[in-house]
Every structure is written in structure tokens, then in C-alpha cells.
XYZ file of C-alpha atoms in Angstrom:
398
model
C 53.980 67.254 20.947
C 51.074 64.808 19.795
C 48.949 63.493 22.438
C 49.094 59.612 22.398
C 45.779 57.681 21.488
C 44.560 55.351 24.110
C 43.493 52.002 22.535
C 39.793 51.740 22.165
C 38.530 48.583 23.896
C 36.372 46.436 21.435
C 34.043 43.663 21.919
C 35.261 40.557 20.174
C 33.449 40.148 16.738
C 31.154 37.187 16.840
C 28.644 35.603 14.308
C 25.758 37.450 16.043
C 27.315 40.889 15.103
C 26.316 39.997 11.433
C 22.791 40.870 10.204
C 20.305 37.930 10.406
C 20.040 37.773 6.564
C 23.761 37.402 6.264
C 23.722 34.701 9.039
C 21.055 32.859 7.228
C 23.131 32.899 4.038
C 26.154 31.296 6.005
C 23.738 28.801 7.582
C 22.554 27.744 4.030
C 26.009 27.355 2.675
C 27.005 25.282 5.639
C 23.966 22.989 5.467
C 23.644 22.749 1.635
C 24.479 19.389 0.171
C 24.569 19.303 -3.685
C 22.860 15.875 -3.886
C 20.460 16.609 -1.106
C 19.437 14.316 1.898
C 18.524 10.710 1.242
C 16.150 8.688 3.480
C 17.231 5.292 4.802
C 14.459 2.959 5.608
C 16.492 0.812 7.863
C 17.456 3.653 10.197
C 14.483 5.921 9.528
C 17.048 8.632 9.255
C 18.210 11.109 6.603
C 21.838 10.802 5.200
C 23.858 12.791 2.832
C 25.056 11.226 -0.375
C 26.967 8.024 -0.255
C 25.504 7.279 3.110
C 27.395 10.073 4.857
C 26.286 11.598 8.042
C 24.842 15.049 7.856
C 27.104 17.672 9.440
C 25.012 19.761 11.930
C 27.894 20.507 14.362
C 27.306 24.298 14.010
C 23.761 23.838 15.353
C 25.179 22.352 18.538
C 27.532 25.227 19.441
C 24.884 27.101 21.325
C 21.202 27.295 21.812
C 20.924 30.641 20.044
C 22.346 29.235 16.767
C 20.361 26.097 17.313
C 17.198 28.144 17.546
C 18.137 30.080 14.359
C 18.990 26.931 12.294
C 16.024 24.868 13.458
C 14.261 24.354 10.277
C 16.902 25.398 7.864
C 18.487 21.954 6.918
C 15.192 20.980 5.258
C 14.673 24.424 3.575
C 18.245 24.306 2.183
C 18.059 20.775 0.809
C 15.993 18.522 -1.497
C 14.811 15.274 0.349
C 15.120 12.156 -1.584
C 13.228 8.898 -1.066
C 13.668 5.768 -3.177
C 11.948 2.388 -3.361
C 13.263 0.560 -0.319
C 14.466 -3.051 0.008
C 15.207 -3.596 3.765
C 18.402 -5.600 3.970
C 17.091 -7.659 6.870
C 15.224 -10.876 6.234
C 12.636 -10.043 8.850
C 11.853 -6.619 7.350
C 11.499 -8.334 3.870
C 9.048 -10.704 5.526
C 6.888 -7.754 6.750
C 6.836 -6.442 3.300
C 5.461 -9.680 1.687
C 3.052 -10.201 4.673
C 1.555 -6.738 4.432
C 1.318 -7.217 0.717
C -0.727 -10.520 1.262
C -2.907 -8.939 3.960
C -3.684 -5.931 1.733
C -4.727 -8.268 -1.123
C -6.604 -10.429 1.368
C -8.671 -7.345 2.264
C -9.272 -6.485 -1.441
C -10.448 -10.106 -2.081
C -12.799 -10.081 0.938
C -14.316 -6.845 -0.377
C -14.902 -8.441 -3.687
C -16.321 -11.679 -2.175
C -18.904 -9.539 -0.099
C -20.030 -7.684 -3.166
C -20.143 -10.825 -5.236
C -22.496 -12.269 -2.673
C -25.327 -9.951 -3.548
C -25.909 -11.618 -6.949
C -27.271 -14.622 -5.028
C -31.079 -14.562 -4.372
C -30.977 -14.639 -0.615
C -28.960 -11.553 -0.460
C -30.102 -9.646 -3.758
C -32.676 -7.555 -1.737
C -30.010 -5.651 0.022
C -28.953 -3.897 -3.081
C -31.769 -1.379 -3.510
C -32.456 1.101 -6.279
C -31.766 3.794 -3.763
C -28.192 2.359 -3.273
C -27.666 2.216 -7.011
C -28.721 5.816 -7.466
C -26.352 7.136 -4.829
C -23.396 5.122 -6.118
C -24.061 6.566 -9.602
C -24.198 10.094 -8.312
C -20.974 9.584 -6.433
C -19.059 7.285 -8.923
C -20.550 8.055 -12.431
C -17.470 6.255 -13.921
C -18.916 2.784 -12.769
C -22.699 3.520 -13.513
C -22.507 0.985 -16.456
C -21.709 -1.850 -13.947
C -24.724 -0.981 -12.001
C -26.984 -1.361 -15.063
C -25.751 -4.785 -16.075
C -28.633 -7.226 -15.934
C -28.729 -10.153 -13.475
C -27.725 -12.773 -15.908
C -24.343 -10.830 -16.503
C -23.625 -9.748 -12.922
C -22.910 -13.431 -12.042
C -19.376 -12.802 -13.519
C -18.546 -10.756 -10.495
C -18.174 -7.380 -12.264
C -18.741 -5.565 -9.012
C -15.870 -7.493 -7.299
C -13.528 -7.114 -10.142
C -12.753 -10.703 -10.189
C -13.275 -13.830 -12.323
C -10.962 -12.455 -15.187
C -12.735 -9.175 -15.496
C -10.796 -5.957 -15.667
C -10.019 -4.978 -12.091
C -10.832 -1.275 -12.427
C -12.365 -0.870 -15.993
C -9.810 1.744 -17.078
C -10.054 3.896 -13.950
C -7.485 3.938 -11.181
C -7.375 0.867 -8.956
C -7.793 3.375 -6.077
C -11.005 4.777 -7.267
C -12.402 1.486 -7.980
C -11.584 0.409 -4.520
C -13.089 3.521 -3.098
C -16.307 2.637 -5.040
C -16.289 -0.838 -3.453
C -15.719 0.582 -0.009
C -18.689 3.103 -0.374
C -20.989 0.378 -1.663
C -20.185 -1.878 1.215
C -20.798 1.016 3.473
C -24.243 1.641 1.914
C -25.067 -2.080 2.146
C -23.926 -2.170 5.802
C -26.365 0.469 6.759
C -28.750 -2.505 7.214
C -27.421 -4.120 10.413
C -28.297 -7.706 9.175
C -26.166 -7.357 5.990
C -22.811 -8.480 7.314
C -24.219 -11.334 9.369
C -26.350 -12.583 6.553
C -23.372 -12.659 4.049
C -21.280 -14.614 6.466
C -24.122 -16.939 7.101
C -25.037 -17.491 3.448
C -21.483 -18.544 2.615
C -21.308 -20.896 5.482
C -24.526 -22.636 5.029
C -26.046 -22.031 1.581
C -23.422 -21.237 -0.833
C -22.712 -24.867 -2.062
C -26.480 -25.246 -3.057
C -26.054 -22.510 -5.485
C -23.263 -23.877 -7.419
C -23.685 -26.059 -10.651
C -23.604 -29.908 -9.981
C -25.851 -32.982 -9.509
C -26.603 -31.879 -5.874
C -27.441 -28.485 -6.687
C -31.057 -27.139 -7.224
C -31.548 -26.401 -10.779
C -33.708 -23.511 -9.817
C -30.848 -21.743 -7.953
C -27.605 -22.939 -9.186
C -25.810 -20.257 -11.452
C -24.263 -21.351 -14.614
C -20.361 -21.272 -14.550
C -17.836 -21.408 -17.291
C -14.557 -23.533 -17.380
C -13.222 -27.075 -18.216
C -14.474 -30.191 -16.762
C -13.174 -31.137 -13.397
C -11.842 -34.590 -12.255
C -14.678 -34.809 -9.613
C -17.269 -34.428 -12.360
C -16.796 -38.146 -13.442
C -19.371 -40.730 -12.408
C -18.892 -41.673 -8.842
C -17.187 -38.456 -7.897
C -20.027 -35.901 -8.137
C -20.173 -35.594 -4.275
C -16.637 -34.522 -4.086
C -17.419 -31.391 -6.002
C -20.371 -30.540 -3.677
C -18.104 -31.016 -0.570
C -15.438 -28.836 -2.202
C -18.166 -26.027 -2.588
C -19.082 -26.563 1.015
C -15.409 -26.285 2.168
C -15.148 -23.120 0.039
C -18.055 -21.576 1.483
C -16.815 -21.952 5.015
C -13.551 -20.560 3.934
C -15.187 -17.537 2.263
C -17.337 -16.959 5.364
C -14.264 -16.810 7.592
C -12.630 -14.490 5.068
C -15.542 -12.029 4.709
C -16.158 -11.962 8.465
C -12.546 -10.885 9.172
C -12.440 -8.255 6.357
C -15.873 -6.765 7.212
C -14.866 -6.444 10.925
C -11.165 -5.386 10.764
C -9.856 -1.820 10.088
C -8.526 -1.613 6.427
C -4.870 -0.845 6.157
C -3.829 2.143 3.974
C -1.812 0.751 1.000
C 0.972 3.234 1.576
C 1.628 1.950 5.222
C 4.876 0.610 6.360
C 3.545 -1.407 9.451
C 5.463 -1.887 12.508
C 5.710 -5.260 14.266
C 2.932 -4.374 16.609
C 0.720 -3.293 13.752
C 1.334 -6.381 11.846
C 0.466 -8.529 14.955
C -2.643 -6.576 15.263
C -3.644 -7.173 11.706
C -2.812 -10.893 11.971
C -5.007 -11.131 14.978
C -7.929 -9.589 13.177
C -7.969 -12.324 10.611
C -9.701 -15.604 11.709
C -8.130 -17.672 8.787
C -4.662 -15.918 8.558
C -2.865 -19.174 9.160
C -4.874 -21.136 6.505
C -4.506 -18.147 4.190
C -0.825 -17.820 4.347
C 0.422 -21.355 4.551
C 0.564 -21.450 0.681
C 2.842 -18.543 0.376
C 5.231 -19.057 3.266
C 8.638 -20.257 2.215
C 11.898 -21.236 3.807
C 14.597 -18.652 4.063
C 16.621 -18.668 0.833
C 13.821 -20.296 -1.136
C 12.045 -18.887 -4.107
C 9.569 -16.521 -2.540
C 12.203 -15.358 0.026
C 14.563 -14.461 -2.837
C 12.056 -12.051 -4.408
C 13.010 -8.517 -3.421
C 9.804 -7.277 -1.897
C 10.098 -3.406 -1.447
C 8.066 -0.637 -0.042
C 7.462 2.273 -2.275
C 9.390 5.559 -2.189
C 6.034 7.247 -1.553
C 5.441 5.058 1.469
C 8.760 5.823 2.824
C 8.229 9.553 2.498
C 4.776 9.331 4.110
C 6.427 7.409 7.162
C 9.037 10.065 7.412
C 6.580 13.012 7.215
C 4.437 11.299 10.016
C 7.591 11.054 12.214
C 8.485 14.719 12.202
C 6.616 17.736 13.872
C 4.149 19.795 12.017
C 6.466 22.868 12.409
C 9.271 20.886 10.759
C 7.022 19.706 7.952
C 6.049 23.233 7.227
C 9.672 24.096 6.576
C 10.032 21.490 3.761
C 10.432 22.990 0.281
C 11.033 20.049 -2.084
C 10.775 16.210 -1.979
C 11.842 13.851 -4.901
C 10.332 10.327 -4.939
C 12.422 7.846 -6.907
C 10.061 4.886 -7.699
C 12.758 2.683 -9.510
C 11.368 -0.740 -8.658
C 8.017 -2.433 -8.304
C 6.760 -2.357 -4.560
C 4.040 -3.839 -2.557
C 0.378 -2.935 -2.145
C -0.605 -1.143 -5.314
C 2.012 1.599 -5.232
C 0.257 3.460 -7.952
C -2.185 4.740 -5.466
C 0.389 5.674 -2.763
C 0.503 9.223 -3.788
C -2.978 9.808 -2.246
C -1.333 9.504 1.073
C 0.666 12.728 0.427
C -2.524 14.886 -0.124
C -2.909 15.886 3.591
C 0.660 17.041 3.816
C 0.403 19.105 0.630
C -2.727 20.670 1.987
C -0.850 21.460 5.211
C 1.977 22.945 3.430
C 1.103 24.481 0.009
C 4.660 25.478 -0.593
C 5.870 22.022 -0.592
C 6.740 20.666 -4.105
C 6.715 16.960 -4.492
C 8.156 15.389 -7.703
C 7.590 11.659 -8.379
C 9.946 9.999 -10.757
C 8.888 6.509 -12.022
C 11.256 4.215 -13.796
C 10.162 2.956 -17.148
C 11.976 -0.297 -17.102
C 11.910 -0.933 -13.465
C 8.234 -0.249 -12.833
C 5.963 0.579 -15.926
C 7.469 -2.344 -18.020
C 7.752 -4.720 -15.117
C 5.156 -7.073 -13.493
C 4.591 -7.935 -9.890
C 6.178 -11.299 -9.256
C 3.870 -14.309 -8.393
C 4.629 -17.773 -7.252
C 2.194 -20.793 -7.085
C 3.283 -23.196 -4.303
C 0.919 -25.668 -5.798
C 2.822 -25.820 -9.167
C 6.187 -24.544 -7.947
C 6.093 -21.918 -10.815
C 7.578 -18.587 -10.410
C 6.653 -15.832 -12.716
C 8.780 -12.714 -12.241
C 11.102 -10.307 -13.759
C 14.385 -8.623 -12.603
C 13.089 -8.286 -9.068
C 14.250 -11.787 -8.342
C 17.908 -12.830 -7.833
C 18.103 -15.928 -10.160
C 21.517 -16.968 -9.091
C 21.706 -20.429 -7.968
C 18.162 -21.274 -8.860
C 17.212 -24.488 -10.749
C 15.724 -24.036 -14.195
C 12.491 -25.861 -13.180
C 11.848 -23.055 -10.463
C 10.980 -20.656 -13.244
C 8.580 -20.598 -16.097
């Protein structure tokens, strides 16, 4: 007679009975999305393809699984960022306002550098400053060797029709300007004297019947309406008014922190920038437009790179170190010189050498397109496919 076998009690088989390597494989297949994760600027969150929510329910079953899966969603998927046009009117307004503030800062830096061509300020630019600039930015050394009679055309400020960056990246020329202003500002009187000059002496150095022939700089261009007999004083008054506006502009730019071009500012940050600009109301009245008007219908966008930087700053360092690959889809023109925005990714790449970033730029949407511009004085819009032309009058465009 066979002895009967007693049933051997077994512990129920769970996921944790499997080796960790096998559990990681299960987690990967559970989390993997063939099209990766896509960032939505409006919500500030990642979504699956077609705006589907990412399924992370397995992570919520217990704390042990949550701990094991903590960084795996980013390791298992590619993160995609696209040029973002916010659907809300207020956010679109933030994009255009930030773009204008960014250009306001660039213009102010150019004005400050343009000022040193005038005799009362020329002594601030010393041979020692030129030597240091040449050593640090040899690409722009030819600009520093130009004689005085050529510098009047504002080569250092990149304005008056001259090439804005002379074949070099805009970001490099902007860094050159920043460094030059920093060297000039080592003299504590420089900033105050620049503002004072534009406010009190600028008009005397412009051509016209009231200008001193010994100091007025020659200018090019067509004759103006106020050059006619009996109107000569109007031009001088115009230069005086311009000088006061330039003084306010330069005072603001030299005293305010300069925004990074890849910034997507919050409402508080926008308010702080607005408060730093003395003449912001005067500066912006020419480009404000009613909702539904020409400027409002231009699709002002933040770059894919700016969106990625905003996301990377919002997550912890430990989470960033788990990232494997990011793809940036620059498919439309965006604000604030987007060609330089990749510089904002350098700290994250240094922090995580394993992170691979791929930037895809649309030929037709970006490289072959121009930034839209609109003149409120003439009512002329120059733009490309960024604008929804439906319902516009023909005379709105040229």
C-alpha cells in the first residue's frame, strides 16, 4: 500500500519572485510607447501619441513597484518636443511680448555700443579693451580695426543695415556685445554718462542747421520733409526727442537682467521684466493690436528647444539623469532667435553625458521662412505661412 502524499503548501507566485532583470523587461514592455512621449506646453505634461494619457497604473499598485519603476518611463521612451503655439490668447500674447522685450534688450545693447563713436564717450573704449576683445573674440577683430570715419555706421551695434552678426552665429555676436559692455562698464561712470549724453547732447551731434559742423556726423539717406526752409527746427526737436527716448531705453537695458532667449516666461517673470523697462508703454504701443487683428492672428510660437528646457528644469536631477533620448521638432519659426536656443541645453548634456538630443529643423517651415513683421504706421504685414490669412483684407498684406 502506497503512502499518500500530503499536499506541499506553496506561497502564491508574485511578480517579485521573478529576477530583477526579468521584472525590468516586463516594466519596459509595459511602459514602452512606439511613438514615444510628447510634451504639451499648455499642461506642462507629457502625453502619449494622439494626446492619450500615459498609463502608469502598474506603478501605483504598491510602493515597492513604484520604487523599481521610478525612472523607467523616461528610460524606455523617446521624449518629443515640438514648436509650441499655445491655444489661449493670453499665452500667445506672452510669446509676442517676450519676443519684443528680447529685441528691446538687443537694441539697447546696440545703442550703448553705438554711443562710443561720439567724442564725449570715445575715451571709454581703450586699446586695452580692444586687445582683450580681440583675444576672446578674434572673429570680430576686423570690426575693432575700422577707422573712426567708418564706425559711424554702427558696425559694433550691428544696426543701420549692416550685417547683424557678420557671418557668425547671432548668439556669438551677442556674447561679443555683452562682453564689450561689461568691459566698458568696469568704469563706474560709463553707464551714467551714456544715458546723460543721449538725454542732453545727442541732438547736437546730428546733421542739420542747428548742429555744430565740427561735431555733427554725416548721415546717409533721402531728404526729409522737415529739411525744407522754415522747417529746420523740427528736425532738431525730433533728434532731441529721440535722444530722450534712447536715454530711457539704454538706462533700462543696462540696469535690467537680460532674459535668456530660450526662456518661456511665467506671468510673474513677464511682470518683472515689464517693470524693469522705463519706457515699456511707449515702446509697445506701436505693436499692440486688438484681438482678432493682424498682429493677433500671427501664430507666435515658442521653440521646441525652449519647451524642452522648461520641462528639464521642472524635473529633479535624479529624473534627468535617467533620460536617454530627446527629439526636438523645430517645424515652425519661433520667437527670440530660436537658432541660439540649443545653447540652453548644454548644462543638461554636461550633467548627463548619456543623454542624446536630436534636433530636427523643417526646411520649409523654418529655414525657408522669414519672421513676420508688421508696421502699425503703414498697416503693412510681411509674413509667410505663419499667418492665418482667412478673412483678411487684401490691403492688410504686401
